[in-house]
């Protein structure tokens, strides 16, 4: 099955163009079976939901619930996740969290104030994958973070300018997991980057387990397939 690991919707991600209710139908039309809803998780976006931190977290999760229900109507799985920007770290790196539960998200909000090592320790404690998103997107000021404190890097990303060659080399040099996701903000990006995983994947937890086990099969925005042994 095809799973996109990096997707954004309104109203949480202000830079997105489709609401949680609207988006799943575009993935169904693109032939993608499921996606992880990884809305932006830091004050610039979440702060627009409410001035209250507890309410911010609740509205963030509520947007996921609406997306998941919309996915059920068109046969697309929607899994809970987030894209955390560490606001106190140099170059404010962003990390996709795969395998986090809604309950843990609500109980530990906000995570964006942690250091990279603190977030990594938290993820290890709770069996969550921590993947650096678009580590070579220099045009927006991003750089590779400390490779000791992450589980993987996003190799294929259809949003803005992708840098697969650099991320391939970074992952191989440091033994990091490789992922692919559209980083969807516009509906036409549905299907432009995804991973092929076993059809036993039904939620963010079974996706986490499949990614930990491998193999990693990535598809870029041109539909070209890459197997981890070829990268």
mmCIF file of N, CA and C in Angstrom, residues 54-165:
data_model
loop_
_atom_site.group_PDB
_atom_site.id
_atom_site.type_symbol
_atom_site.label_atom_id
_atom_site.label_comp_id
_atom_site.label_asym_id
_atom_site.label_seq_id
_atom_site.Cartn_x
_atom_site.Cartn_y
_atom_site.Cartn_z
ATOM 1 N N UNK A 54 -3.916 24.359 26.406
ATOM 2 C CA UNK A 54 -4.765 23.166 26.450
ATOM 3 C C UNK A 54 -5.743 23.154 25.289
ATOM 4 N N UNK A 55 -6.306 24.313 24.980
ATOM 5 C CA UNK A 55 -7.246 24.410 23.870
ATOM 6 C C UNK A 55 -6.527 24.254 22.529
ATOM 7 N N UNK A 56 -5.312 24.777 22.423
ATOM 8 C CA UNK A 56 -4.530 24.575 21.200
ATOM 9 C C UNK A 56 -4.379 23.095 20.904
ATOM 10 N N UNK A 57 -3.963 22.339 21.909
ATOM 11 C CA UNK A 57 -3.743 20.910 21.731
ATOM 12 C C UNK A 57 -5.041 20.205 21.358
ATOM 13 N N UNK A 58 -6.136 20.583 22.011
ATOM 14 C CA UNK A 58 -7.423 19.939 21.715
ATOM 15 C C UNK A 58 -7.851 20.208 20.279
ATOM 16 N N UNK A 59 -7.704 21.441 19.812
ATOM 17 C CA UNK A 59 -8.105 21.792 18.454
ATOM 18 C C UNK A 59 -7.207 21.124 17.414
ATOM 19 N N UNK A 60 -5.941 20.963 17.746
ATOM 20 C CA UNK A 60 -5.008 20.250 16.859
ATOM 21 C C UNK A 60 -5.488 18.818 16.647
ATOM 22 N N UNK A 61 -5.818 18.142 17.737
ATOM 23 C CA UNK A 61 -6.292 16.759 17.638
ATOM 24 C C UNK A 61 -7.663 16.695 16.974
ATOM 25 N N UNK A 62 -8.498 17.675 17.234
ATOM 26 C CA UNK A 62 -9.831 17.697 16.624
ATOM 27 C C UNK A 62 -9.728 17.787 15.104
ATOM 28 N N UNK A 63 -8.765 18.548 14.593
ATOM 29 C CA UNK A 63 -8.569 18.638 13.145
ATOM 30 C C UNK A 63 -8.217 17.274 12.568
ATOM 31 N N UNK A 64 -7.423 16.497 13.307
ATOM 32 C CA UNK A 64 -7.114 15.133 12.875
ATOM 33 C C UNK A 64 -8.371 14.265 12.858
ATOM 34 N N UNK A 65 -9.184 14.342 13.886
ATOM 35 C CA UNK A 65 -10.407 13.535 13.940
ATOM 36 C C UNK A 65 -11.302 13.815 12.736
ATOM 37 N N UNK A 66 -11.438 15.076 12.377
ATOM 38 C CA UNK A 66 -12.285 15.429 11.223
ATOM 39 C C UNK A 66 -11.689 14.882 9.935
ATOM 40 N N UNK A 67 -10.373 14.915 9.829
ATOM 41 C CA UNK A 67 -9.703 14.389 8.631
ATOM 42 C C UNK A 67 -9.868 12.876 8.558
ATOM 43 N N UNK A 68 -9.710 12.215 9.674
ATOM 44 C CA UNK A 68 -9.852 10.749 9.701
ATOM 45 C C UNK A 68 -11.259 10.332 9.305
ATOM 46 N N UNK A 69 -12.267 11.057 9.803
ATOM 47 C CA UNK A 69 -13.650 10.721 9.448
ATOM 48 C C UNK A 69 -13.898 10.946 7.970
ATOM 49 N N UNK A 70 -13.334 12.007 7.413
ATOM 50 C CA UNK A 70 -13.481 12.256 5.979
ATOM 51 C C UNK A 70 -12.793 11.165 5.172
ATOM 52 N N UNK A 71 -11.666 10.686 5.677
ATOM 53 C CA UNK A 71 -10.961 9.607 4.990
ATOM 54 C C UNK A 71 -11.775 8.330 4.926
ATOM 55 N N UNK A 72 -12.545 8.053 5.955
ATOM 56 C CA UNK A 72 -13.361 6.845 5.976
ATOM 57 C C UNK A 72 -14.388 6.846 4.847
ATOM 58 N N UNK A 73 -14.876 8.007 4.478
ATOM 59 C CA UNK A 73 -15.911 8.087 3.441
ATOM 60 C C UNK A 73 -15.361 7.807 2.047
ATOM 61 N N UNK A 74 -14.036 7.930 1.866
ATOM 62 C CA UNK A 74 -13.450 7.693 0.536
ATOM 63 C C UNK A 74 -12.394 6.598 0.549
ATOM 64 N N UNK A 75 -12.306 5.870 1.654
ATOM 65 C CA UNK A 75 -11.407 4.725 1.705
ATOM 66 C C UNK A 75 -9.945 5.053 1.871
ATOM 67 N N UNK A 76 -9.631 6.187 2.475
ATOM 68 C CA UNK A 76 -8.246 6.595 2.702
ATOM 69 C C UNK A 76 -7.970 6.612 4.205
ATOM 70 N N UNK A 77 -6.916 5.912 4.629
ATOM 71 C CA UNK A 77 -6.537 5.927 6.034
ATOM 72 C C UNK A 77 -5.838 7.219 6.400
ATOM 73 N N UNK A 78 -6.154 7.754 7.562
ATOM 74 C CA UNK A 78 -5.516 8.980 8.051
ATOM 75 C C UNK A 78 -4.950 8.675 9.431
ATOM 76 N N UNK A 79 -3.638 8.830 9.580
ATOM 77 C CA UNK A 79 -2.943 8.481 10.815
ATOM 78 C C UNK A 79 -2.462 9.749 11.512
ATOM 79 N N UNK A 80 -2.472 9.728 12.831
ATOM 80 C CA UNK A 80 -2.069 10.901 13.603
ATOM 81 C C UNK A 80 -0.547 11.038 13.649
ATOM 82 N N UNK A 81 -0.079 12.255 13.464
ATOM 83 C CA UNK A 81 1.338 12.566 13.575
ATOM 84 C C UNK A 81 1.505 14.060 13.747
ATOM 85 N N UNK A 82 2.721 14.548 13.694
ATOM 86 C CA UNK A 82 2.951 15.989 13.781
ATOM 87 C C UNK A 82 4.335 16.325 13.229
ATOM 88 N N UNK A 83 4.509 17.581 12.888
ATOM 89 C CA UNK A 83 5.804 18.107 12.452
ATOM 90 C C UNK A 83 6.211 19.182 13.458
ATOM 91 N N UNK A 84 7.116 18.803 14.346
ATOM 92 C CA UNK A 84 7.529 19.683 15.437
ATOM 93 C C UNK A 84 8.709 20.541 14.995
ATOM 94 N N UNK A 85 8.572 21.849 15.165
ATOM 95 C CA UNK A 85 9.710 22.767 14.957
ATOM 96 C C UNK A 85 10.292 23.084 16.330
ATOM 97 N N UNK A 86 11.570 22.789 16.511
ATOM 98 C CA UNK A 86 12.230 23.060 17.782
ATOM 99 C C UNK A 86 12.704 24.509 17.806
ATOM 100 N N UNK A 87 11.925 25.340 18.484
ATOM 101 C CA UNK A 87 12.099 26.786 18.348
ATOM 102 C C UNK A 87 13.348 27.315 19.058
ATOM 103 N N UNK A 88 13.957 26.517 19.940
ATOM 104 C CA UNK A 88 15.148 26.978 20.639
ATOM 105 C C UNK A 88 16.452 26.478 20.054
ATOM 106 N N UNK A 89 16.379 25.650 19.017
ATOM 107 C CA UNK A 89 17.577 25.065 18.409
ATOM 108 C C UNK A 89 18.053 25.910 17.221
ATOM 109 N N UNK A 90 19.367 25.882 16.930
ATOM 110 C CA UNK A 90 19.864 26.583 15.732
ATOM 111 C C UNK A 90 19.154 26.076 14.475
ATOM 112 N N UNK A 91 18.780 26.986 13.604
ATOM 113 C CA UNK A 91 18.121 26.688 12.335
ATOM 114 C C UNK A 91 16.735 26.063 12.535
ATOM 115 N N UNK A 92 16.227 26.067 13.780
ATOM 116 C CA UNK A 92 14.880 25.579 14.105
ATOM 117 C C UNK A 92 14.482 24.352 13.270
ATOM 118 N N UNK A 93 15.157 23.221 13.465
ATOM 119 C CA UNK A 93 14.848 22.032 12.668
ATOM 120 C C UNK A 93 13.432 21.542 12.914
ATOM 121 N N UNK A 94 12.873 20.878 11.910
ATOM 122 C CA UNK A 94 11.535 20.298 12.016
ATOM 123 C C UNK A 94 11.642 18.779 11.965
ATOM 124 N N UNK A 95 10.889 18.122 12.831
ATOM 125 C CA UNK A 95 10.928 16.664 12.928
ATOM 126 C C UNK A 95 9.521 16.087 12.812
ATOM 127 N N UNK A 96 9.386 15.097 11.944
ATOM 128 C CA UNK A 96 8.151 14.346 11.837
ATOM 129 C C UNK A 96 8.144 13.296 12.937
ATOM 130 N N UNK A 97 7.055 13.214 13.680
ATOM 131 C CA UNK A 97 6.905 12.203 14.725
ATOM 132 C C UNK A 97 5.905 11.164 14.251
ATOM 133 N N UNK A 98 6.360 9.920 14.111
ATOM 134 C CA UNK A 98 5.518 8.816 13.640
ATOM 135 C C UNK A 98 5.425 7.778 14.747
ATOM 136 N N UNK A 99 4.213 7.559 15.220
ATOM 137 C CA UNK A 99 3.994 6.604 16.294
ATOM 138 C C UNK A 99 3.538 7.260 17.588
ATOM 139 N N UNK A 100 3.270 8.558 17.558
ATOM 140 C CA UNK A 100 2.769 9.250 18.733
ATOM 141 C C UNK A 100 1.252 9.102 18.803
ATOM 142 N N UNK A 101 0.729 8.895 19.995
ATOM 143 C CA UNK A 101 -0.717 8.773 20.168
ATOM 144 C C UNK A 101 -1.325 10.142 20.428
ATOM 145 N N UNK A 102 -2.611 10.257 20.189
ATOM 146 C CA UNK A 102 -3.325 11.497 20.497
ATOM 147 C C UNK A 102 -3.270 11.784 21.989
ATOM 148 N N UNK A 103 -3.404 10.740 22.796
ATOM 149 C CA UNK A 103 -3.409 10.903 24.250
ATOM 150 C C UNK A 103 -2.072 11.446 24.751
ATOM 151 N N UNK A 104 -0.977 10.905 24.218
ATOM 152 C CA UNK A 104 0.345 11.375 24.630
ATOM 153 C C UNK A 104 0.576 12.802 24.156
ATOM 154 N N UNK A 105 0.136 13.116 22.942
ATOM 155 C CA UNK A 105 0.253 14.475 22.428
ATOM 156 C C UNK A 105 -0.429 15.461 23.369
ATOM 157 N N UNK A 106 -1.650 15.147 23.778
ATOM 158 C CA UNK A 106 -2.399 16.044 24.658
ATOM 159 C C UNK A 106 -1.738 16.164 26.027
ATOM 160 N N UNK A 107 -1.203 15.054 26.528
ATOM 161 C CA UNK A 107 -0.634 15.036 27.873
ATOM 162 C C UNK A 107 0.711 15.731 27.959
ATOM 163 N N UNK A 108 1.429 15.861 26.845
ATOM 164 C CA UNK A 108 2.796 16.400 26.861
ATOM 165 C C UNK A 108 2.932 17.717 26.111
ATOM 166 N N UNK A 109 1.828 18.273 25.623
ATOM 167 C CA UNK A 109 1.868 19.512 24.855
ATOM 168 C C UNK A 109 2.352 20.667 25.743
ATOM 169 N N UNK A 110 3.282 21.540 25.236
ATOM 170 C CA UNK A 110 3.913 21.509 23.923
ATOM 171 C C UNK A 110 5.312 20.881 23.975
ATOM 172 N N UNK A 111 5.693 20.211 22.896
ATOM 173 C CA UNK A 111 7.017 19.608 22.791
ATOM 174 C C UNK A 111 8.034 20.516 22.102
ATOM 175 N N UNK A 112 7.573 21.592 21.473
ATOM 176 C CA UNK A 112 8.466 22.394 20.637
ATOM 177 C C UNK A 112 9.492 23.194 21.442
ATOM 178 N N UNK A 113 9.360 23.218 22.764
ATOM 179 C CA UNK A 113 10.335 23.929 23.588
ATOM 180 C C UNK A 113 11.513 23.046 23.984
ATOM 181 N N UNK A 114 11.479 21.775 23.666
ATOM 182 C CA UNK A 114 12.558 20.856 24.031
ATOM 183 C C UNK A 114 13.785 21.078 23.153
ATOM 184 N N UNK A 115 14.938 20.649 23.641
ATOM 185 C CA UNK A 115 16.124 20.565 22.795
ATOM 186 C C UNK A 115 15.985 19.322 21.917
ATOM 187 N N UNK A 116 16.846 19.212 20.919
ATOM 188 C CA UNK A 116 16.784 18.034 20.056
ATOM 189 C C UNK A 116 17.034 16.755 20.853
ATOM 190 N N UNK A 117 18.016 16.781 21.733
ATOM 191 C CA UNK A 117 18.299 15.583 22.528
ATOM 192 C C UNK A 117 17.137 15.253 23.454
ATOM 193 N N UNK A 118 16.526 16.254 24.045
ATOM 194 C CA UNK A 118 15.374 16.016 24.914
ATOM 195 C C UNK A 118 14.219 15.396 24.142
ATOM 196 N N UNK A 119 13.972 15.888 22.935
ATOM 197 C CA UNK A 119 12.897 15.315 22.126
ATOM 198 C C UNK A 119 13.249 13.889 21.720
ATOM 199 N N UNK A 120 14.507 13.658 21.389
ATOM 200 C CA UNK A 120 14.940 12.313 21.001
ATOM 201 C C UNK A 120 14.774 11.344 22.169
ATOM 202 N N UNK A 121 15.159 11.761 23.363
ATOM 203 C CA UNK A 121 14.990 10.914 24.541
ATOM 204 C C UNK A 121 13.511 10.634 24.792
ATOM 205 N N UNK A 122 12.679 11.638 24.625
ATOM 206 C CA UNK A 122 11.232 11.469 24.773
ATOM 207 C C UNK A 122 10.706 10.456 23.760
ATOM 208 N N UNK A 123 11.146 10.569 22.518
ATOM 209 C CA UNK A 123 10.682 9.652 21.473
ATOM 210 C C UNK A 123 11.139 8.223 21.755
ATOM 211 N N UNK A 124 12.356 8.062 22.196
ATOM 212 C CA UNK A 124 12.833 6.718 22.533
ATOM 213 C C UNK A 124 12.049 6.130 23.697
ATOM 214 N N UNK A 125 11.728 6.954 24.679
ATOM 215 C CA UNK A 125 10.965 6.481 25.840
ATOM 216 C C UNK A 125 9.586 5.980 25.432
ATOM 217 N N UNK A 126 9.004 6.625 24.416
ATOM 218 C CA UNK A 126 7.624 6.304 24.035
ATOM 219 C C UNK A 126 7.526 5.573 22.688
ATOM 220 N N UNK A 127 8.643 5.081 22.188
ATOM 221 C CA UNK A 127 8.671 4.303 20.947
ATOM 222 C C UNK A 127 8.072 5.086 19.779
ATOM 223 N N UNK A 128 8.604 6.277 19.578
ATOM 224 C CA UNK A 128 8.163 7.160 18.492
ATOM 225 C C UNK A 128 9.347 7.393 17.560
ATOM 226 N N UNK A 129 9.113 7.352 16.266
ATOM 227 C CA UNK A 129 10.166 7.664 15.298
ATOM 228 C C UNK A 129 10.274 9.177 15.123
ATOM 229 N N UNK A 130 11.501 9.657 15.123
ATOM 230 C CA UNK A 130 11.789 11.089 14.990
ATOM 231 C C UNK A 130 12.605 11.282 13.715
ATOM 232 N N UNK A 131 11.965 11.853 12.701
ATOM 233 C CA UNK A 131 12.537 11.972 11.357
ATOM 234 C C UNK A 131 12.727 13.450 11.011
ATOM 235 N N UNK A 132 13.953 13.853 10.665
ATOM 236 C CA UNK A 132 14.120 15.254 10.277
ATOM 237 C C UNK A 132 13.535 15.489 8.895
ATOM 238 N N UNK A 133 12.639 16.450 8.828
ATOM 239 C CA UNK A 133 12.028 16.817 7.547
ATOM 240 C C UNK A 133 12.962 17.737 6.768
ATOM 241 N N UNK A 134 13.001 17.546 5.452
ATOM 242 C CA UNK A 134 13.733 18.398 4.502
ATOM 243 C C UNK A 134 15.018 19.003 5.086
ATOM 244 N N UNK A 135 15.996 18.181 5.447
ATOM 245 C CA UNK A 135 17.188 18.709 6.123
ATOM 246 C C UNK A 135 18.076 19.601 5.268
ATOM 247 N N UNK A 136 17.930 19.551 3.944
ATOM 248 C CA UNK A 136 18.779 20.371 3.082
ATOM 249 C C UNK A 136 17.998 21.474 2.373
ATOM 250 N N UNK A 137 16.885 21.888 2.940
ATOM 251 C CA UNK A 137 16.115 22.957 2.312
ATOM 252 C C UNK A 137 16.730 24.305 2.714
ATOM 253 N N UNK A 138 17.904 24.554 2.158
ATOM 254 C CA UNK A 138 18.681 25.738 2.543
ATOM 255 C C UNK A 138 17.970 27.032 2.158
ATOM 256 N N UNK A 139 17.131 26.983 1.128
ATOM 257 C CA UNK A 139 16.437 28.186 0.691
ATOM 258 C C UNK A 139 15.468 28.712 1.745
ATOM 259 N N UNK A 140 15.141 27.850 2.734
ATOM 260 C CA UNK A 140 14.305 28.298 3.850
ATOM 261 C C UNK A 140 15.081 28.290 5.171
ATOM 262 N N UNK A 141 16.386 28.139 5.082
ATOM 263 C CA UNK A 141 17.212 28.229 6.271
ATOM 264 C C UNK A 141 17.426 26.941 7.031
ATOM 265 N N UNK A 142 16.992 25.790 6.474
ATOM 266 C CA UNK A 142 17.155 24.519 7.180
ATOM 267 C C UNK A 142 18.517 23.894 6.878
ATOM 268 N N UNK A 143 19.044 23.189 7.858
ATOM 269 C CA UNK A 143 20.289 22.448 7.721
ATOM 270 C C UNK A 143 20.136 21.124 8.465
ATOM 271 N N UNK A 144 20.983 20.140 8.152
ATOM 272 C CA UNK A 144 20.921 18.894 8.922
ATOM 273 C C UNK A 144 21.162 19.154 10.405
ATOM 274 N N UNK A 145 20.320 18.552 11.239
ATOM 275 C CA UNK A 145 20.484 18.665 12.686
ATOM 276 C C UNK A 145 21.479 17.601 13.149
ATOM 277 N N UNK A 146 21.627 17.460 14.451
ATOM 278 C CA UNK A 146 22.583 16.509 15.013
ATOM 279 C C UNK A 146 22.116 15.084 14.730
ATOM 280 N N UNK A 147 22.860 14.374 13.904
ATOM 281 C CA UNK A 147 22.432 13.034 13.479
ATOM 282 C C UNK A 147 22.455 12.017 14.608
ATOM 283 N N UNK A 148 23.062 12.348 15.735
ATOM 284 C CA UNK A 148 23.057 11.429 16.880
ATOM 285 C C UNK A 148 21.685 11.367 17.533
ATOM 286 N N UNK A 149 20.894 12.405 17.316
ATOM 287 C CA UNK A 149 19.622 12.524 18.023
ATOM 288 C C UNK A 149 18.448 12.572 17.056
ATOM 289 N N UNK A 150 18.375 11.596 16.204
ATOM 290 C CA UNK A 150 17.233 11.424 15.300
ATOM 291 C C UNK A 150 17.264 9.982 14.810
ATOM 292 N N UNK A 151 16.127 9.513 14.332
ATOM 293 C CA UNK A 151 16.065 8.148 13.801
ATOM 294 C C UNK A 151 16.190 8.091 12.286
ATOM 295 N N UNK A 152 15.887 9.191 11.619
ATOM 296 C CA UNK A 152 15.925 9.157 10.161
ATOM 297 C C UNK A 152 15.817 10.536 9.556
ATOM 298 N N UNK A 153 15.869 10.563 8.227
ATOM 299 C CA UNK A 153 15.733 11.804 7.469
ATOM 300 C C UNK A 153 14.759 11.593 6.317
ATOM 301 N N UNK A 154 14.093 12.663 5.966
ATOM 302 C CA UNK A 154 13.163 12.649 4.837
ATOM 303 C C UNK A 154 13.959 12.840 3.548
ATOM 304 N N UNK A 155 14.013 11.798 2.727
ATOM 305 C CA UNK A 155 14.824 11.826 1.518
ATOM 306 C C UNK A 155 14.071 12.453 0.348
ATOM 307 N N UNK A 156 12.808 12.086 0.186
ATOM 308 C CA UNK A 156 12.011 12.639 -0.919
ATOM 309 C C UNK A 156 10.887 13.495 -0.370
ATOM 310 N N UNK A 157 10.789 14.715 -0.887
ATOM 311 C CA UNK A 157 9.833 15.709 -0.426
ATOM 312 C C UNK A 157 9.466 16.559 -1.635
ATOM 313 N N UNK A 158 8.196 16.593 -1.974
ATOM 314 C CA UNK A 158 7.807 17.256 -3.225
ATOM 315 C C UNK A 158 7.611 18.756 -3.073
ATOM 316 N N UNK A 159 7.557 19.252 -1.847
ATOM 317 C CA UNK A 159 7.285 20.665 -1.616
ATOM 318 C C UNK A 159 8.558 21.487 -1.783
ATOM 319 N N UNK A 160 8.446 22.622 -2.478
ATOM 320 C CA UNK A 160 9.592 23.498 -2.727
ATOM 321 C C UNK A 160 10.674 22.731 -3.502
ATOM 322 N N UNK A 161 11.939 22.839 -3.070
ATOM 323 C CA UNK A 161 13.034 22.247 -3.835
ATOM 324 C C UNK A 161 13.556 21.015 -3.091
ATOM 325 N N UNK A 162 13.378 19.805 -3.643
ATOM 326 C CA UNK A 162 13.897 18.617 -2.956
ATOM 327 C C UNK A 162 15.401 18.473 -3.165
ATOM 328 N N UNK A 163 16.036 17.755 -2.259
ATOM 329 C CA UNK A 163 17.479 17.544 -2.328
ATOM 330 C C UNK A 163 17.787 16.078 -2.050
ATOM 331 N N UNK A 164 17.366 15.162 -2.923
ATOM 332 C CA UNK A 164 17.529 13.741 -2.611
ATOM 333 C C UNK A 164 18.972 13.273 -2.542
ATOM 334 N N UNK A 165 19.855 13.820 -3.374
ATOM 335 C CA UNK A 165 21.220 13.328 -3.378
ATOM 336 C C UNK A 165 21.902 13.581 -2.035
#
